[in-house]
Every structure is written in structure tokens, then in C-alpha cells.
Amino acid sequence: MIAQPEPKKDVLARRDAIVAGLRALLPPDGVIAEPLRLKPYETDGLSAYRQVPLVVVLPETTEQVAAVMAFCHREGVRVVPRGAGTSLSGGALPMADAVVLGLMRMNRILDIDYADRCAVVQAGVTNIGITQAVQERGFFYAPDPSSQLACMIGGNVNMNSGGAHCLRYGVTANNLLGLRVVTVEGEVLDIGGAHMDAAGYDWLGLLTGSEGQLAVVTEVTVRILRGPEGARAMLAAFRSNEIAGACVDSIIASGIIPVALEFMDRPAIHACEAFAHAGYPLDAEAMLIIEVEGSPAEQDDLLGRIKDICNRYDPISLKVSQSAEESAAIWKGRKGAFGAVGRISPDYLCMDGTIPTSRLPEVLGRIGAMSAEYGLQVANIFHAGDGNLHPLIMFDANDPESFRKAEHFGADILRLCVEVGGCLTGEHGVGVEKRDLMGVQFTEIELDQQRRIKSAFDPGWLLNPSKVFPLKAPPALTQAA
Amino acid sequence: MQTNFTAEQLRDPDTAASNQVLRTCVHCGFCTATCPTFVLLGDELDSPRGRIYLIKDMLETGRPATEEVVRHVDRCLSCLACMTTCPSGVNYMHLVDHARTYIERTYRRPWHDRALRWVLAQVLPRPGLMRVALYGARLARPVVRLLPQEGVAFKRLRALLTLAPARVPPPSQVETPQVHRAIGARRGRVALLAGCAQQVLDPAINEATIRLLTRLGVEVVVAKGAGCCGALTHHMGRHDPAMASARANIAAWSRELEGEGLDAIVINTSGCGTTVKDYGFMFRTEPAPWQERAERVSALALDISQYLTRLGYAPTREAPGLTVAYHSACSLQHGQQVTSEPKALLRKAGFAVVEPAEGHLCCGSAGTYNLMQPEIAGRLKERKLANLNATRPDLVAAGNIGCITQLSGSGLAMLHTVQLLDWMAGGPEPEAVAARRREKGAV
Ligand code: SF4
Ligand code: SF4
């Protein structure tokens, strides 16, 4: 189990009064306090870590969120915001003395402005829900994390999520125009809006990726884009991870930027094929999904050049998707990849490091060696184009020793990423999972700088306090570094 | 994910099976997105992942089921959208079936709940009783207005009376045990599950099925001793009656199999099809010869659209210039993963086929769900009707009587897919189609 800050004894002691206070602020079914009903809220997408919360609230409006925040602030109660609960870094892991603030009921699309190409949605709208709302008019919302079917935009903002297509379209931060947030004191603030770059400090940039530690996001204004003329995916199968990695590096080095460039190794290919029936090459050691878009002529030109590069790496097969259905199946497999690994292993830890693409072959080789050393299988699935690795370490949670090894193995992979010039997290956020590794990437001075930013927004460290930073008392706000 | 069962607990085959299901779930949360109750209620506890967690806790602790768990498990439609979505291949159906049996065994429901369940479990699987009950309900219709607005029991009674069709069709002759001979050279021999509730609610569906199959050269057996598939009681957690129904069917079809033989067991009510295809699992621990027989029956079970696709269907009439919205019944699309066949057949028959938005979401029928959970069922129905109407269809086709009943009476012409296929291949024009065509002609 992961270490948590000491629960506040006075809060635990006042539990009944706190629950009653929250009930007064919300609709009758908006407060969950019975122990049995709290249990399913004890974890998120990283189910190895669990903690039953004090109480769960499910507000339906920004006003209700503000009321809850003001109440918790007054009472000195910690708050853990939660969207769909799909975080792979334990971003929504509760605390024993904290209110879990679930935003799932805030799932309305508030406004769509096609002329100015933006949409205003509540935090609990799913990522794909935005695209679904605008696709009839030929638009889409670009960032597409693998969990886009379920994950919610509020969580995307807080983790600055990416996705397969961020190689071309950028991550959440690049597709965001404005936020409505509730501060820890319960004040409602509007930041940015339906226009580029507001005057003054870039608050939007600061809040994006702040992992629910600075404010609670309740509404989001996103940029929507007109869809491309067409897109086609290609599957390239190779004889080893290293060869596929070298091919990725050559594609990027050639200056071609496909819209997506994804990597899967043998275990991942087999698990995903069993789920999606997409025609993945089962004889390959590694496979790339390469997608290009544009007019048919542009697509042909790009695919031709990419094929030439692939051919230099002795591919087992190169296959271009022939229909929209085939492309959909190819992506269904890739997007379901993490879950699909559940078919071959009861549990996994999903890593999220980034590395320079030129180091791909080397890093893949070293991960393979570590896998043999630890005696734990790895499935490699990642956004190869931007060097964002997602090795999935397979283990058996019913065997504590296996879990301990998996944790160490994961830490070693992330250290390796930092060592070769990359970083701890590409898109899943630090959460609780990589919290204790932050020292590998940052000095104490750097960490304290960041902690002071948190203190400036949330002096009492009430908002999602057990995440991101190794547990220790925050530095004084004014103290010099 | 991690589970906590003792070796002793795992000796129980049901617990062992559920443990396997739980271990396959990686708690990724993808399934929440397509779960109708999560979409409506926005609470983890009303999502598949939340239910899995509640059930896991209930089974691990071995505690009698509590009201909190029952509330959320009862709200589950068993639509199985979560299984279609789950990348990991979690068999939620087997888990929730186990939970329902466990609840039935360890939890005492309020009296009115018990009474309603008892009545439904007695009436629905028995066509004779059900016909009587529907006449009764029709007579009682005027009472609906007098019922109090509040109270679960009254809400359910209201749902029950409102759902009963205004017209109860007379019983059909085709469903009594008999052999319907193939017309022309015999190309196949199948058993048809004549079902229970469907016979009463809309005998035209079986009539169309038999007409079409025999015309295509298939001998259709309505086997003696076969009846309700057991799904209705199975989903209420009533293990023994469900097994008894299933056993009767398995026995009846096995006799046919050992006699003249069967190429398939054809089912035109997809809710039943899902259950018949699961007989193999339900009988996995039964002594010989039941286990093998059940497996054989499950392996032979095919939805009518699957069988017609295999057989090769071709229309004989001119395309009628009608647009059909295809409503994908959950038991067909999620339970049996049959999605493309019905649409392809309808297209082949000459219809323009359209599909509503949110096609993966349940219409709220879900067996007896619309009687037990009228509020959620009502909201799902409205949502489905709006999505169907947005496609501006002439007709709506579905492969399940439950959906047809749920969505009827709101101005849409609801038909079973096989009725349209039969018509285009030489069968009589269904009344609902004729009415629609008259309307169109008048415009
Ligand atoms: S999608 Fe499957 S693996 Fe993921 S939480 Fe749902 S049931 Fe579990
Ligand atoms: S069966 Fe349907 S209602 Fe039940 S949990 Fe699965 S998706 Fe939700």
C-alpha cells in the first residue's frame, strides 16, 4: 500500500456532522456515506492502491461544487476531485479523511460555436462525447487518450492528457481555450475564454496538468477542429522490438509527421487482436500503426514514403487499411490495449515515461533485459512518434511479492527514461504512482518551487494533497529557495 | 484485479467462476461509458465497474446481501453493453447471474417486491396464464388513473397495467408441438423455440418465421416439451425454476437430435437466444448426460438472422421504397454479438436501413425490468424513441419481442425483422406495414 498523509483525527471524529453538512448542500442521492456503498469509490484505474474515502459527493452544478468547497474549506476537510476514475497514476485515489468530489453528473454540453470553432462543456462530459456532439457537422476534438470513451474532460485538463493523435494535434493544453474553476475557498473563477491567449499571466497553462491540486475544474471551453478530408492507417510488422524502434526513429528523422505513430509488441498484438479482430499481424514481434491524413493524393504520397522507409527494416508485412471499418477496428484494438492485456494477465502496472525517439531501440532492449531479470512479463504499447512509452508490467495482485517486484521494475523503467534524457510522465500525470520518484527528475529546490505554487492556491493543502510530491511538509510560501 | 477468497470459498464452483471473472477485470472503467444506468445516474455504484466491486465485496465477505447492494444490482438491466465494451473480456453476465442467485438466497425483499416477482415468475413463462392475465390487465386499465402517484408498489403496478397491450391477439395454431414440413426439396431441419411471452404478445412473429423457413426449404420442428427458455426466472435469481425450464428444453431438443437430427435450434427472441446459448455454462457442473447435452444445444442455437444468413436469403418482391430503422436489441448486439446480419438481411430484402444514434443503449425493456424499475426504464424508452424518431423511419425493426412491446404505442410502426423478411420473400404484408404505406400514399 502507498503511504498516505496522517488522516486528520478531528475530521474523522466529526464525520457524522460533516456528512450532515454536505447533505444540506446537495440533492438527496448526491451524498454517499454508507460504508458498503463507499467501497467501490476506494480506487480508480490504478486498482493496486486503495483507500475508502470519508464520504463521496456527486454535485450537479458549479454552484453545488462551490458550496461543497466552501464548506470543506471552513471545516478543514480535504477534497479529492474525481472524474470517470480512469486515472492510471492513481490521480483520484481517495484519502481516509477526504471528501471525494465526483464530477460525473456534470455531463452536459453547454454550448457549441461552429463559427468560432469552440465548445463549452461541463467537466464530466467524456472526451469522446465532445467529438460525438460535433461530428455531424464534420468537427472533432483532437486529443484522444486511449480511455477517451470513458475518461472525462475535467480529468483530461488536470492530467494534460495526450493520445495517439497528439503527434499532430498537440495535447490537451494545446486545445484548450478556457476554464471555469472553483477555488479551494469555494470561489468561482473564469479563466481564458473563447479566444486565444488572454492578457496577463497564463493561468490556463498553470492550471492545465495541475492534477486537481490547485482548483476544481467544472467547465471547459475547448477548441474543436474541422475533420481532415480523409485518413488511412497502415500496419507495419517487424522481426524485433529494436528494429521497429529504429524504424520509428527513421520516420521521425525523415521529417514526415504522421498523425499517429503507435507501437505494440508481441504480447500486446495478441491481446488486442483477441479483443478487436483487426487483422493485426500475429507473426510479428513488433508492429507499428501509422496513420496519415489529407486528400487521397496526399495520403498516397505520405504512405509511399513511409513504406519506403519501413522497407529498409526488413518488415514481415506492410498492410494499408482498405476501409473505414478496418481503420476503426485497428484503432479499437489500440485504444483498448491496456484493458486487453487483462486477457493475458490478471493485473498490470502501466508506465508512462517519455524518451527522445533516437533512444527507442536502446530503451526497448533494456526494458526487455529488466523483464528477464525481474521475471515479469512486459507488454509494450506506446505513442512511439513522440517517444511516450507505456510499458505494461504484468503481475498477479493476489501475490504480494509479485506486486512488490512490479513496483520496483516500474521505478527502474522510469529512472531509465530520465537517464536517457526523458521524463517520468508523458500524459498520465504523476498522481500517487510516480510521486516518490519525483526526486529522480527534480532537485529538492525545484520541488519546493512547485510546492509553493500549490501553497499559493491552497495554503492549507486541502485539495488532492497526497499526490505529485513526495510526502513532506510544504515549504513556507515566502521562504527563499 | 486482486481478490480475497479463501481456498474453502473457492471450492464452490460458482464462487470459483466469479473469482475468474473478477480477476479478469482490470478496473479500467471503459465499461462505465456505455452503461445506460451510469449514463443516466452518474454514480459509480450504478456502473458495471461499481457493481462488479459491490458484488466482489459481497461474495468475498460471504455476508448476506444488503439493501445497498441489492439496490444497485437490481438497477442493472443485464443489457450487457459492458461486455461489448470491455477490452479485457470480463464475463459480467456470469458474475451478475451469480450475484442475483446469491441475493435471492440471502436477502429478504419487502413484501410487495416478493409478491410482484412471484406473480411474474408464475405468469410470464406460461402462455395460458399470461393470456388470462393480459385480459385481466386490459379490464383493469381504467384503474390506472386511480392508483396513487407515490410508492414503489403502485408505480410498478401502473407500469404493469400500462404495458399490457390494448389488444390481446388470439392464440396461434403454429406454436403447438408439431412438424412444419419444408416446401419443395428439404434443405435443412431446425427446431424453433416457440417461446412463452412472445406467443401471447405477438404470435405473428412465429408465424412469419415458420412461413419463411418452410418456404426456403427448411423443416421446422416445434418440439414437444420445449417451452420457456428460463431467462425470465434466471434473471430474477430463481435458480431452480430456471434450470427446470432449461432442462425441459434440452431434453426436448436432445430427443429431436437423437431422432431425425437438427441443423440448428432457431430462436427469434434474442433475449431467449442469449440464455439458450449459455445453457452449456449453466449446466457445467450437472451430471452426465446433461452437461454434454446442454453444450450441444448451446452450440446449435442460432438467432434467426444468423440462420437466414447461413441459408442464403433472397427477396421475391420489388423493393418497397421504405426506410427501416434497425433497433439493435441488447440481447442480440451485446448478449450474442450479432450486429451485422439483421441489417444486411434487411438491405438485401430491399429496405433502406438506418441506425439511430446511441444504438448501444438499452431501450429499457430488458425482460421484466420495465416492470421492476419503471422510472429508469421510462427514461431509457424516451431516449430511444427520440433517437429512433430522429432517423425519420417508415418502420422500425427489432429482433426481440421485449423491445417491440416497450417501444410500441408511441406512433412508430414496430416489427420483428423476420416479419419484414417474410413479407419481401412472398409472405403476407404485416398490418403495421400496410398502415404505414397507406399513410405514405395519402401524403
Ligand atoms: S471495461 Fe472490463 S476490465 Fe475495464 S472495468 Fe469494465 S469490466 Fe473491468
Ligand atoms: S448489463 Fe447493462 S446496465 Fe448492467 S452493468 Fe452492464 S451495461 Fe450497465
PDB file of N, CA, C and O and ligand atoms in Angstrom, chain B residues 31 34-37 46-48 51 75-82 92, ligand 2:
ATOM      1  N   CYS B  31     -16.045   0.404 -19.383  1.00  0.00           N
ATOM      2  CA  CYS B  31     -17.436  -0.050 -19.436  1.00  0.00           C
ATOM      3  C   CYS B  31     -18.417   0.970 -18.873  1.00  0.00           C
ATOM      4  O   CYS B  31     -19.594   0.946 -19.219  1.00  0.00           O
ATOM      5  N   THR B  34     -20.562   3.124 -21.528  1.00  0.00           N
ATOM      6  CA  THR B  34     -21.668   2.633 -22.355  1.00  0.00           C
ATOM      7  C   THR B  34     -22.771   2.008 -21.515  1.00  0.00           C
ATOM      8  O   THR B  34     -23.689   1.414 -22.058  1.00  0.00           O
ATOM      9  N   CYS B  35     -22.683   2.136 -20.217  1.00  0.00           N
ATOM     10  CA  CYS B  35     -23.714   1.561 -19.343  1.00  0.00           C
ATOM     11  C   CYS B  35     -24.885   2.536 -19.217  1.00  0.00           C
ATOM     12  O   CYS B  35     -24.700   3.675 -18.790  1.00  0.00           O
ATOM     13  N   PRO B  36     -26.077   2.095 -19.612  1.00  0.00           N
ATOM     14  CA  PRO B  36     -27.218   3.015 -19.584  1.00  0.00           C
ATOM     15  C   PRO B  36     -27.475   3.617 -18.198  1.00  0.00           C
ATOM     16  O   PRO B  36     -27.806   4.794 -18.099  1.00  0.00           O
ATOM     17  N   THR B  37     -27.311   2.836 -17.150  1.00  0.00           N
ATOM     18  CA  THR B  37     -27.636   3.397 -15.833  1.00  0.00           C
ATOM     19  C   THR B  37     -26.576   4.402 -15.389  1.00  0.00           C
ATOM     20  O   THR B  37     -26.893   5.379 -14.722  1.00  0.00           O
ATOM     21  N   ASP B  46     -23.785   2.713  -9.923  1.00  0.00           N
ATOM     22  CA  ASP B  46     -24.706   2.281 -10.965  1.00  0.00           C
ATOM     23  C   ASP B  46     -23.979   2.069 -12.278  1.00  0.00           C
ATOM     24  O   ASP B  46     -24.554   2.202 -13.359  1.00  0.00           O
ATOM     25  N   SER B  47     -22.710   1.759 -12.189  1.00  0.00           N
ATOM     26  CA  SER B  47     -21.927   1.422 -13.384  1.00  0.00           C
ATOM     27  C   SER B  47     -21.510  -0.037 -13.269  1.00  0.00           C
ATOM     28  O   SER B  47     -21.547  -0.608 -12.188  1.00  0.00           O
ATOM     29  N   PRO B  48     -21.110  -0.635 -14.395  1.00  0.00           N
ATOM     30  CA  PRO B  48     -20.662  -2.038 -14.336  1.00  0.00           C
ATOM     31  C   PRO B  48     -19.496  -2.218 -13.369  1.00  0.00           C
ATOM     32  O   PRO B  48     -19.489  -3.133 -12.550  1.00  0.00           O
ATOM     33  N   ARG B  51     -20.704  -2.066  -9.860  1.00  0.00           N
ATOM     34  CA  ARG B  51     -21.453  -3.279  -9.490  1.00  0.00           C
ATOM     35  C   ARG B  51     -20.506  -4.448  -9.296  1.00  0.00           C
ATOM     36  O   ARG B  51     -20.671  -5.254  -8.376  1.00  0.00           O
ATOM     37  N   ARG B  75     -30.833  -2.436 -10.278  1.00  0.00           N
ATOM     38  CA  ARG B  75     -30.928  -1.413 -11.330  1.00  0.00           C
ATOM     39  C   ARG B  75     -30.213  -1.833 -12.606  1.00  0.00           C
ATOM     40  O   ARG B  75     -30.352  -1.168 -13.640  1.00  0.00           O
ATOM     41  N   CYS B  76     -29.410  -2.880 -12.545  1.00  0.00           N
ATOM     42  CA  CYS B  76     -28.711  -3.356 -13.738  1.00  0.00           C
ATOM     43  C   CYS B  76     -29.714  -3.979 -14.698  1.00  0.00           C
ATOM     44  O   CYS B  76     -30.534  -4.800 -14.313  1.00  0.00           O
ATOM     45  N   LEU B  77     -29.656  -3.569 -15.961  1.00  0.00           N
ATOM     46  CA  LEU B  77     -30.601  -4.050 -16.972  1.00  0.00           C
ATOM     47  C   LEU B  77     -30.214  -5.414 -17.528  1.00  0.00           C
ATOM     48  O   LEU B  77     -30.966  -5.995 -18.300  1.00  0.00           O
ATOM     49  N   SER B  78     -29.015  -5.871 -17.200  1.00  0.00           N
ATOM     50  CA  SER B  78     -28.447  -7.050 -17.875  1.00  0.00           C
ATOM     51  C   SER B  78     -28.443  -6.859 -19.388  1.00  0.00           C
ATOM     52  O   SER B  78     -28.639  -7.796 -20.149  1.00  0.00           O
ATOM     53  N   CYS B  79     -28.219  -5.619 -19.798  1.00  0.00           N
ATOM     54  CA  CYS B  79     -28.181  -5.339 -21.240  1.00  0.00           C
ATOM     55  C   CYS B  79     -26.859  -5.808 -21.848  1.00  0.00           C
ATOM     56  O   CYS B  79     -26.743  -6.003 -23.040  1.00  0.00           O
ATOM     57  N   LEU B  80     -25.842  -5.939 -20.987  1.00  0.00           N
ATOM     58  CA  LEU B  80     -24.529  -6.449 -21.368  1.00  0.00           C
ATOM     59  C   LEU B  80     -23.757  -5.539 -22.325  1.00  0.00           C
ATOM     60  O   LEU B  80     -22.821  -5.974 -22.991  1.00  0.00           O
ATOM     61  N   ALA B  81     -24.144  -4.263 -22.368  1.00  0.00           N
ATOM     62  CA  ALA B  81     -23.335  -3.301 -23.135  1.00  0.00           C
ATOM     63  C   ALA B  81     -21.915  -3.299 -22.584  1.00  0.00           C
ATOM     64  O   ALA B  81     -20.938  -3.117 -23.320  1.00  0.00           O
ATOM     65  N   CYS B  82     -21.809  -3.518 -21.277  1.00  0.00           N
ATOM     66  CA  CYS B  82     -20.477  -3.507 -20.654  1.00  0.00           C
ATOM     67  C   CYS B  82     -19.597  -4.612 -21.221  1.00  0.00           C
ATOM     68  O   CYS B  82     -18.388  -4.456 -21.335  1.00  0.00           O
ATOM     69  N   TYR B  92     -19.299 -10.296 -17.450  1.00  0.00           N
ATOM     70  CA  TYR B  92     -20.179  -9.679 -16.460  1.00  0.00           C
ATOM     71  C   TYR B  92     -21.479 -10.461 -16.315  1.00  0.00           C
ATOM     72  O   TYR B  92     -22.049 -10.541 -15.235  1.00  0.00           O
TER      73      TYR B  92
HETATM   74  S1  SF4 C   2     -25.547  -5.078 -18.042  1.00  0.00           S
HETATM   75 FE1  SF4 C   2     -26.081  -3.048 -18.837  1.00  0.00          FE
HETATM   76  S2  SF4 C   2     -26.988  -1.980 -17.067  1.00  0.00           S
HETATM   77 FE2  SF4 C   2     -25.927  -3.796 -16.273  1.00  0.00          FE
HETATM   78  S3  SF4 C   2     -23.906  -3.024 -15.727  1.00  0.00           S
HETATM   79 FE3  SF4 C   2     -23.723  -3.836 -17.817  1.00  0.00          FE
HETATM   80  S4  SF4 C   2     -24.078  -2.052 -19.122  1.00  0.00           S
HETATM   81 FE4  SF4 C   2     -24.806  -1.491 -17.083  1.00  0.00          FE
END
